[in-house]
Amino acid sequence: LDGLVGSEMCISDISISGDQLTLECTSPDYDVNITIVNANGQPVWQCDIAAPETSFVSIPLDSLPQGSYTIEISNDYGGYLQGTFQL
């Protein structure tokens, strides 16, 4: 991922391997909302994930066409991360 910016959150690693995007959280203490938007700004994947399950999240990317995407990760406490990636 390129240019991951935002406020502090528990996300310790975000990576893409093959057709999977994975997120790891060191202290999964709160629910997160993850949205992936395409280059046109349209959401193409969205999920609310409960706190215990945020320690490791795997997002399948095989249904998305090649292009530029932005991932947005937020929580109810004002935490926010955003980064871009290419497929």
N, CA, C and O atoms as a GROMACS GRO file, in nm:
protein
  348
    1LEU      N    1   0.084  -0.118   0.000
    1LEU     CA    2   0.000   0.000   0.000
    1LEU      C    3   0.088   0.124   0.000
    1LEU      O    4   0.196   0.125   0.058
    2ASP      N    5   0.040   0.228  -0.066
    2ASP     CA    6   0.113   0.352  -0.076
    2ASP      C    7   0.047   0.459   0.009
    2ASP      O    8  -0.075   0.469   0.015
    3GLY      N    9   0.129   0.538   0.076
    3GLY     CA   10   0.080   0.658   0.141
    3GLY      C   11  -0.026   0.635   0.246
    3GLY      O   12  -0.128   0.704   0.246
    4LEU      N   13  -0.005   0.540   0.337
    4LEU     CA   14  -0.102   0.516   0.443
    4LEU      C   15  -0.097   0.633   0.541
    4LEU      O   16   0.005   0.656   0.606
    5VAL      N   17  -0.207   0.706   0.550
    5VAL     CA   18  -0.213   0.824   0.636
    5VAL      C   19  -0.336   0.819   0.722
    5VAL      O   20  -0.435   0.754   0.688
    6GLY      N   21  -0.331   0.888   0.835
    6GLY     CA   22  -0.448   0.898   0.921
    6GLY      C   23  -0.410   0.908   1.066
    6GLY      O   24  -0.292   0.921   1.100
    7SER      N   25  -0.508   0.900   1.151
    7SER     CA   26  -0.485   0.908   1.294
    7SER      C   27  -0.446   0.770   1.347
    7SER      O   28  -0.457   0.669   1.277
    8GLU      N   29  -0.400   0.768   1.468
    8GLU     CA   30  -0.352   0.643   1.527
    8GLU      C   31  -0.465   0.541   1.542
    8GLU      O   32  -0.573   0.572   1.594
    9MET      N   33  -0.438   0.421   1.495
    9MET     CA   34  -0.530   0.309   1.512
    9MET      C   35  -0.444   0.188   1.546
    9MET      O   36  -0.322   0.196   1.544
   10CYS      N   37  -0.507   0.077   1.576
   10CYS     CA   38  -0.435  -0.041   1.619
   10CYS      C   39  -0.378  -0.122   1.503
   10CYS      O   40  -0.318  -0.227   1.526
   11ILE      N   41  -0.394  -0.079   1.380
   11ILE     CA   42  -0.347  -0.155   1.264
   11ILE      C   43  -0.194  -0.158   1.264
   11ILE      O   44  -0.129  -0.054   1.257
   12SER      N   45  -0.139  -0.279   1.272
   12SER     CA   46   0.007  -0.291   1.274
   12SER      C   47   0.065  -0.327   1.138
   12SER      O   48   0.182  -0.301   1.112
   13ASP      N   49  -0.017  -0.387   1.052
   13ASP     CA   50   0.034  -0.426   0.921
   13ASP      C   51  -0.081  -0.437   0.822
   13ASP      O   52  -0.187  -0.491   0.853
   14ILE      N   53  -0.059  -0.386   0.702
   14ILE     CA   54  -0.152  -0.404   0.591
   14ILE      C   55  -0.067  -0.448   0.473
   14ILE      O   56   0.031  -0.383   0.437
   15SER      N   57  -0.107  -0.561   0.412
   15SER     CA   58  -0.028  -0.610   0.299
   15SER      C   59  -0.118  -0.678   0.196
   15SER      O   60  -0.229  -0.720   0.227
   16ILE      N   61  -0.066  -0.686   0.075
   16ILE     CA   62  -0.136  -0.756  -0.033
   16ILE      C   63  -0.046  -0.869  -0.079
   16ILE      O   64   0.071  -0.849  -0.111
   17SER      N   65  -0.104  -0.987  -0.082
   17SER     CA   66  -0.033  -1.105  -0.131
   17SER      C   67  -0.128  -1.181  -0.223
   17SER      O   68  -0.232  -1.230  -0.180
   18GLY      N   69  -0.089  -1.190  -0.351
   18GLY     CA   70  -0.178  -1.255  -0.446
   18GLY      C   71  -0.308  -1.178  -0.458
   18GLY      O   72  -0.307  -1.059  -0.490
   19ASP      N   73  -0.419  -1.245  -0.433
   19ASP     CA   74  -0.550  -1.180  -0.444
   19ASP      C   75  -0.613  -1.157  -0.307
   19ASP      O   76  -0.736  -1.154  -0.294
   20GLN      N   77  -0.530  -1.140  -0.203
   20GLN     CA   78  -0.579  -1.114  -0.068
   20GLN      C   79  -0.512  -0.990  -0.010
   20GLN      O   80  -0.390  -0.973  -0.020
   21LEU      N   81  -0.592  -0.904   0.051
   21LEU     CA   82  -0.540  -0.792   0.129
   21LEU      C   83  -0.559  -0.831   0.275
   21LEU      O   84  -0.670  -0.868   0.315
   22THR      N   85  -0.454  -0.825   0.354
   22THR     CA   86  -0.465  -0.862   0.494
   22THR      C   87  -0.431  -0.745   0.585
   22THR      O   88  -0.344  -0.663   0.554
   23LEU      N   89  -0.503  -0.738   0.696
   23LEU     CA   90  -0.480  -0.637   0.798
   23LEU      C   91  -0.456  -0.710   0.930
   23LEU      O   92  -0.524  -0.807   0.962
   24GLU      N   93  -0.359  -0.661   1.006
   24GLU     CA   94  -0.334  -0.715   1.138
   24GLU      C   95  -0.344  -0.602   1.238
   24GLU      O   96  -0.295  -0.492   1.215
   25CYS      N   97  -0.407  -0.631   1.349
   25CYS     CA   98  -0.429  -0.532   1.454
   25CYS      C   99  -0.366  -0.583   1.584
   25CYS      O  100  -0.397  -0.694   1.628
   26THR      N  101  -0.279  -0.503   1.644
   26THR     CA  102  -0.208  -0.546   1.765
   26THR      C  103  -0.298  -0.548   1.888
   26THR      O  104  -0.277  -0.630   1.978
   27SER      N  105  -0.396  -0.460   1.894
   27SER     CA  106  -0.487  -0.458   2.009
   27SER      C  107  -0.630  -0.437   1.959
   27SER      O  108  -0.678  -0.323   1.953
   28PRO      N  109  -0.698  -0.546   1.924
   28PRO     CA  110  -0.833  -0.535   1.867
   28PRO      C  111  -0.938  -0.500   1.971
   28PRO      O  112  -1.017  -0.584   2.012
   29ASP      N  113  -0.936  -0.373   2.014
   29ASP     CA  114  -1.023  -0.329   2.122
   29ASP      C  115  -1.154  -0.266   2.077
   29ASP      O  116  -1.242  -0.241   2.160
   30TYR      N  117  -1.170  -0.240   1.947
   30TYR     CA  118  -1.292  -0.174   1.901
   30TYR      C  119  -1.326  -0.218   1.759
   30TYR      O  120  -1.240  -0.265   1.684
   31ASP      N  121  -1.453  -0.202   1.726
   31ASP     CA  122  -1.502  -0.237   1.592
   31ASP      C  123  -1.440  -0.143   1.490
   31ASP      O  124  -1.411  -0.027   1.521
   32VAL      N  125  -1.420  -0.193   1.368
   32VAL     CA  126  -1.371  -0.108   1.260
   32VAL      C  127  -1.461  -0.123   1.138
   32VAL      O  128  -1.525  -0.225   1.116
   33ASN      N  129  -1.463  -0.017   1.058
   33ASN     CA  130  -1.533  -0.018   0.931
   33ASN      C  131  -1.426  -0.009   0.823
   33ASN      O  132  -1.341   0.080   0.826
   34ILE      N  133  -1.431  -0.101   0.726
   34ILE     CA  134  -1.334  -0.102   0.617
   34ILE      C  135  -1.410  -0.083   0.487
   34ILE      O  136  -1.506  -0.154   0.459
   35THR      N  137  -1.366   0.014   0.408
   35THR     CA  138  -1.426   0.040   0.277
   35THR      C  139  -1.315   0.049   0.174
   35THR      O  140  -1.212   0.113   0.197
   36ILE      N  141  -1.336  -0.016   0.059
   36ILE     CA  142  -1.245  -0.004  -0.055
   36ILE      C  143  -1.322   0.067  -0.164
   36ILE      O  144  -1.432   0.025  -0.201
   37VAL      N  145  -1.264   0.176  -0.216
   37VAL     CA  146  -1.329   0.252  -0.323
   37VAL      C  147  -1.241   0.249  -0.448
   37VAL      O  148  -1.118   0.243  -0.438
   38ASN      N  149  -1.305   0.252  -0.563
   38ASN     CA  150  -1.230   0.250  -0.690
   38ASN      C  151  -1.185   0.391  -0.727
   38ASN      O  152  -1.210   0.486  -0.654
   39ALA      N  153  -1.119   0.402  -0.842
   39ALA     CA  154  -1.065   0.531  -0.887
   39ALA      C  155  -1.174   0.634  -0.912
   39ALA      O  156  -1.146   0.754  -0.912
   40ASN      N  157  -1.298   0.590  -0.932
   40ASN     CA  158  -1.410   0.682  -0.953
   40ASN      C  159  -1.477   0.723  -0.822
   40ASN      O  160  -1.574   0.799  -0.823
   41GLY      N  161  -1.424   0.673  -0.709
   41GLY     CA  162  -1.481   0.708  -0.579
   41GLY      C  163  -1.599   0.623  -0.539
   41GLY      O  164  -1.666   0.653  -0.440
   42GLN      N  165  -1.626   0.516  -0.615
   42GLN     CA  166  -1.739   0.429  -0.584
   42GLN      C  167  -1.695   0.316  -0.490
   42GLN      O  168  -1.595   0.250  -0.517
   43PRO      N  169  -1.768   0.293  -0.380
   43PRO     CA  170  -1.735   0.180  -0.292
   43PRO      C  171  -1.752   0.048  -0.366
   43PRO      O  172  -1.855   0.023  -0.429
   44VAL      N  173  -1.649  -0.037  -0.358
   44VAL     CA  174  -1.656  -0.168  -0.424
   44VAL      C  175  -1.652  -0.282  -0.323
   44VAL      O  176  -1.678  -0.397  -0.358
   45TRP      N  177  -1.619  -0.251  -0.197
   45TRP     CA  178  -1.619  -0.351  -0.090
   45TRP      C  179  -1.632  -0.276   0.041
   45TRP      O  180  -1.566  -0.175   0.061
   46GLN      N  181  -1.718  -0.326   0.131
   46GLN     CA  182  -1.739  -0.261   0.259
   46GLN      C  183  -1.774  -0.366   0.362
   46GLN      O  184  -1.848  -0.461   0.333
   47CYS      N  185  -1.721  -0.350   0.484
   47CYS     CA  186  -1.753  -0.444   0.590
   47CYS      C  187  -1.729  -0.378   0.726
   47CYS      O  188  -1.631  -0.307   0.746
   48ASP      N  189  -1.821  -0.403   0.819
   48ASP     CA  190  -1.802  -0.366   0.959
   48ASP      C  191  -1.752  -0.490   1.030
   48ASP      O  192  -1.812  -0.597   1.019
   49ILE      N  193  -1.643  -0.478   1.104
   49ILE     CA  194  -1.581  -0.593   1.167
   49ILE      C  195  -1.578  -0.572   1.318
   49ILE      O  196  -1.529  -0.470   1.366
   50ALA      N  197  -1.631  -0.670   1.392
   50ALA     CA  198  -1.638  -0.661   1.538
   50ALA      C  199  -1.498  -0.674   1.599
   50ALA      O  200  -1.411  -0.741   1.544
   51ALA      N  201  -1.480  -0.610   1.714
   51ALA     CA  202  -1.350  -0.599   1.779
   51ALA      C  203  -1.268  -0.729   1.786
   51ALA      O  204  -1.152  -0.728   1.747
   52PRO      N  205  -1.323  -0.839   1.834
   52PRO     CA  206  -1.235  -0.957   1.847
   52PRO      C  207  -1.180  -1.006   1.714
   52PRO      O  208  -1.073  -1.066   1.709
   53GLU      N  209  -1.254  -0.982   1.605
   53GLU     CA  210  -1.212  -1.033   1.475
   53GLU      C  211  -1.116  -0.940   1.401
   53GLU      O  212  -1.068  -0.976   1.294
   54THR      N  213  -1.088  -0.822   1.456
   54THR     CA  214  -1.000  -0.729   1.387
   54THR      C  215  -0.852  -0.762   1.403
   54THR      O  216  -0.767  -0.697   1.343
   55SER      N  217  -0.820  -0.863   1.484
   55SER     CA  218  -0.679  -0.898   1.502
   55SER      C  219  -0.617  -0.946   1.371
   55SER      O  220  -0.498  -0.923   1.346
   56PHE      N  221  -0.696  -1.012   1.286
   56PHE     CA  222  -0.649  -1.054   1.154
   56PHE      C  223  -0.768  -1.054   1.059
   56PHE      O  224  -0.864  -1.128   1.078
   57VAL      N  225  -0.761  -0.971   0.956
   57VAL     CA  226  -0.869  -0.960   0.858
   57VAL      C  227  -0.812  -0.989   0.720
   57VAL      O  228  -0.708  -0.934   0.682
   58SER      N  229  -0.879  -1.075   0.645
   58SER     CA  230  -0.838  -1.106   0.508
   58SER      C  231  -0.950  -1.065   0.413
   58SER      O  232  -1.065  -1.107   0.429
   59ILE      N  233  -0.916  -0.982   0.316
   59ILE     CA  234  -1.015  -0.931   0.221
   59ILE      C  235  -0.982  -0.986   0.083
   59ILE      O  236  -0.874  -0.961   0.030
   60PRO      N  237  -1.076  -1.060   0.023
   60PRO     CA  238  -1.051  -1.113  -0.112
   60PRO      C  239  -1.058  -1.002  -0.216
   60PRO      O  240  -1.152  -0.922  -0.216
   61LEU      N  241  -0.959  -0.997  -0.304
   61LEU     CA  242  -0.955  -0.895  -0.408
   61LEU      C  243  -0.977  -0.953  -0.547
   61LEU      O  244  -0.974  -0.879  -0.646
   62ASP      N  245  -1.000  -1.084  -0.557
   62ASP     CA  246  -1.007  -1.150  -0.687
   62ASP      C  247  -1.126  -1.106  -0.772
   62ASP      O  248  -1.124  -1.126  -0.894
   63SER      N  249  -1.228  -1.046  -0.712
   63SER     CA  250  -1.344  -1.001  -0.790
   63SER      C  251  -1.326  -0.858  -0.843
   63SER      O  252  -1.410  -0.810  -0.920
   64LEU      N  253  -1.219  -0.790  -0.803
   64LEU     CA  254  -1.198  -0.652  -0.846
   64LEU      C  255  -1.113  -0.648  -0.973
   64LEU      O  256  -1.014  -0.720  -0.984
   65PRO      N  257  -1.152  -0.564  -1.068
   65PRO     CA  258  -1.070  -0.550  -1.189
   65PRO      C  259  -0.941  -0.474  -1.160
   65PRO      O  260  -0.929  -0.408  -1.057
   66GLN      N  261  -0.846  -0.484  -1.250
   66GLN     CA  262  -0.721  -0.410  -1.233
   66GLN      C  263  -0.750  -0.261  -1.228
   66GLN      O  264  -0.840  -0.211  -1.296
   67GLY      N  265  -0.673  -0.192  -1.146
   67GLY     CA  266  -0.692  -0.047  -1.134
   67GLY      C  267  -0.637   0.004  -1.003
   67GLY      O  268  -0.570  -0.068  -0.929
   68SER      N  269  -0.668   0.129  -0.975
   68SER     CA  270  -0.624   0.196  -0.854
   68SER      C  271  -0.739   0.198  -0.753
   68SER      O  272  -0.853   0.225  -0.789
   69TYR      N  273  -0.706   0.170  -0.626
   69TYR     CA  274  -0.808   0.164  -0.521
   69TYR      C  275  -0.758   0.237  -0.397
   69TYR      O  276  -0.638   0.254  -0.376
   70THR      N  277  -0.854   0.280  -0.316
   70THR     CA  278  -0.825   0.341  -0.188
   70THR      C  279  -0.893   0.258  -0.081
   70THR      O  280  -1.010   0.224  -0.093
   71ILE      N  281  -0.818   0.226   0.025
   71ILE     CA  282  -0.879   0.158   0.140
   71ILE      C  283  -0.894   0.261   0.251
   71ILE      O  284  -0.803   0.338   0.280
   72GLU      N  285  -1.012   0.259   0.312
   72GLU     CA  286  -1.043   0.351   0.422
   72GLU      C  287  -1.081   0.266   0.543
   72GLU      O  288  -1.170   0.181   0.534
   73ILE      N  289  -1.014   0.289   0.654
   73ILE     CA  290  -1.040   0.213   0.777
   73ILE      C  291  -1.074   0.314   0.885
   73ILE      O  292  -0.999   0.409   0.908
   74SER      N  293  -1.187   0.294   0.953
   74SER     CA  294  -1.227   0.389   1.056
   74SER      C  295  -1.290   0.316   1.174
   74SER      O  296  -1.327   0.199   1.164
   75ASN      N  297  -1.303   0.388   1.285
   75ASN     CA  298  -1.375   0.335   1.400
   75ASN      C  299  -1.465   0.444   1.456
   75ASN      O  300  -1.463   0.558   1.410
   76ASP      N  301  -1.544   0.408   1.557
   76ASP     CA  302  -1.640   0.502   1.615
   76ASP      C  303  -1.575   0.605   1.707
   76ASP      O  304  -1.644   0.694   1.758
   77TYR      N  305  -1.443   0.595   1.728
   77TYR     CA  306  -1.374   0.686   1.819
   77TYR      C  307  -1.288   0.788   1.746
   77TYR      O  308  -1.201   0.851   1.807
   78GLY      N  309  -1.311   0.803   1.616
   78GLY     CA  310  -1.238   0.904   1.540
   78GLY      C  311  -1.112   0.853   1.474
   78GLY      O  312  -1.045   0.928   1.403
   79GLY      N  313  -1.076   0.727   1.496
   79GLY     CA  314  -0.960   0.670   1.430
   79GLY      C  315  -0.986   0.655   1.282
   79GLY      O  316  -1.095   0.616   1.241
   80TYR      N  317  -0.884   0.684   1.200
   80TYR     CA  318  -0.904   0.679   1.056
   80TYR      C  319  -0.770   0.657   0.987
   80TYR      O  320  -0.671   0.725   1.016
   81LEU      N  321  -0.767   0.561   0.896
   81LEU     CA  322  -0.650   0.538   0.810
   81LEU      C  323  -0.697   0.530   0.667
   81LEU      O  324  -0.807   0.484   0.639
   82GLN      N  325  -0.612   0.576   0.575
   82GLN     CA  326  -0.643   0.569   0.433
   82GLN      C  327  -0.514   0.544   0.356
   82GLN      O  328  -0.410   0.602   0.388
   83GLY      N  329  -0.522   0.459   0.256
   83GLY     CA  330  -0.407   0.431   0.171
   83GLY      C  331  -0.452   0.386   0.034
   83GLY      O  332  -0.567   0.345   0.017
   84THR      N  333  -0.363   0.394  -0.063
   84THR     CA  334  -0.398   0.352  -0.199
   84THR      C  335  -0.318   0.229  -0.238
   84THR      O  336  -0.210   0.204  -0.185
   85PHE      N  337  -0.374   0.152  -0.331
   85PHE     CA  338  -0.304   0.036  -0.384
   85PHE      C  339  -0.348   0.010  -0.527
   85PHE      O  340  -0.453   0.057  -0.571
   86GLN      N  341  -0.266  -0.064  -0.599
   86GLN     CA  342  -0.293  -0.099  -0.739
   86GLN      C  343  -0.314  -0.248  -0.751
   86GLN      O  344  -0.251  -0.327  -0.681
   87LEU      N  345  -0.404  -0.286  -0.839
   87LEU     CA  346  -0.421  -0.427  -0.876
   87LEU      C  347  -0.386  -0.444  -1.021
   87LEU      O  348  -0.394  -0.555  -1.074
   0.00000   0.00000   0.00000
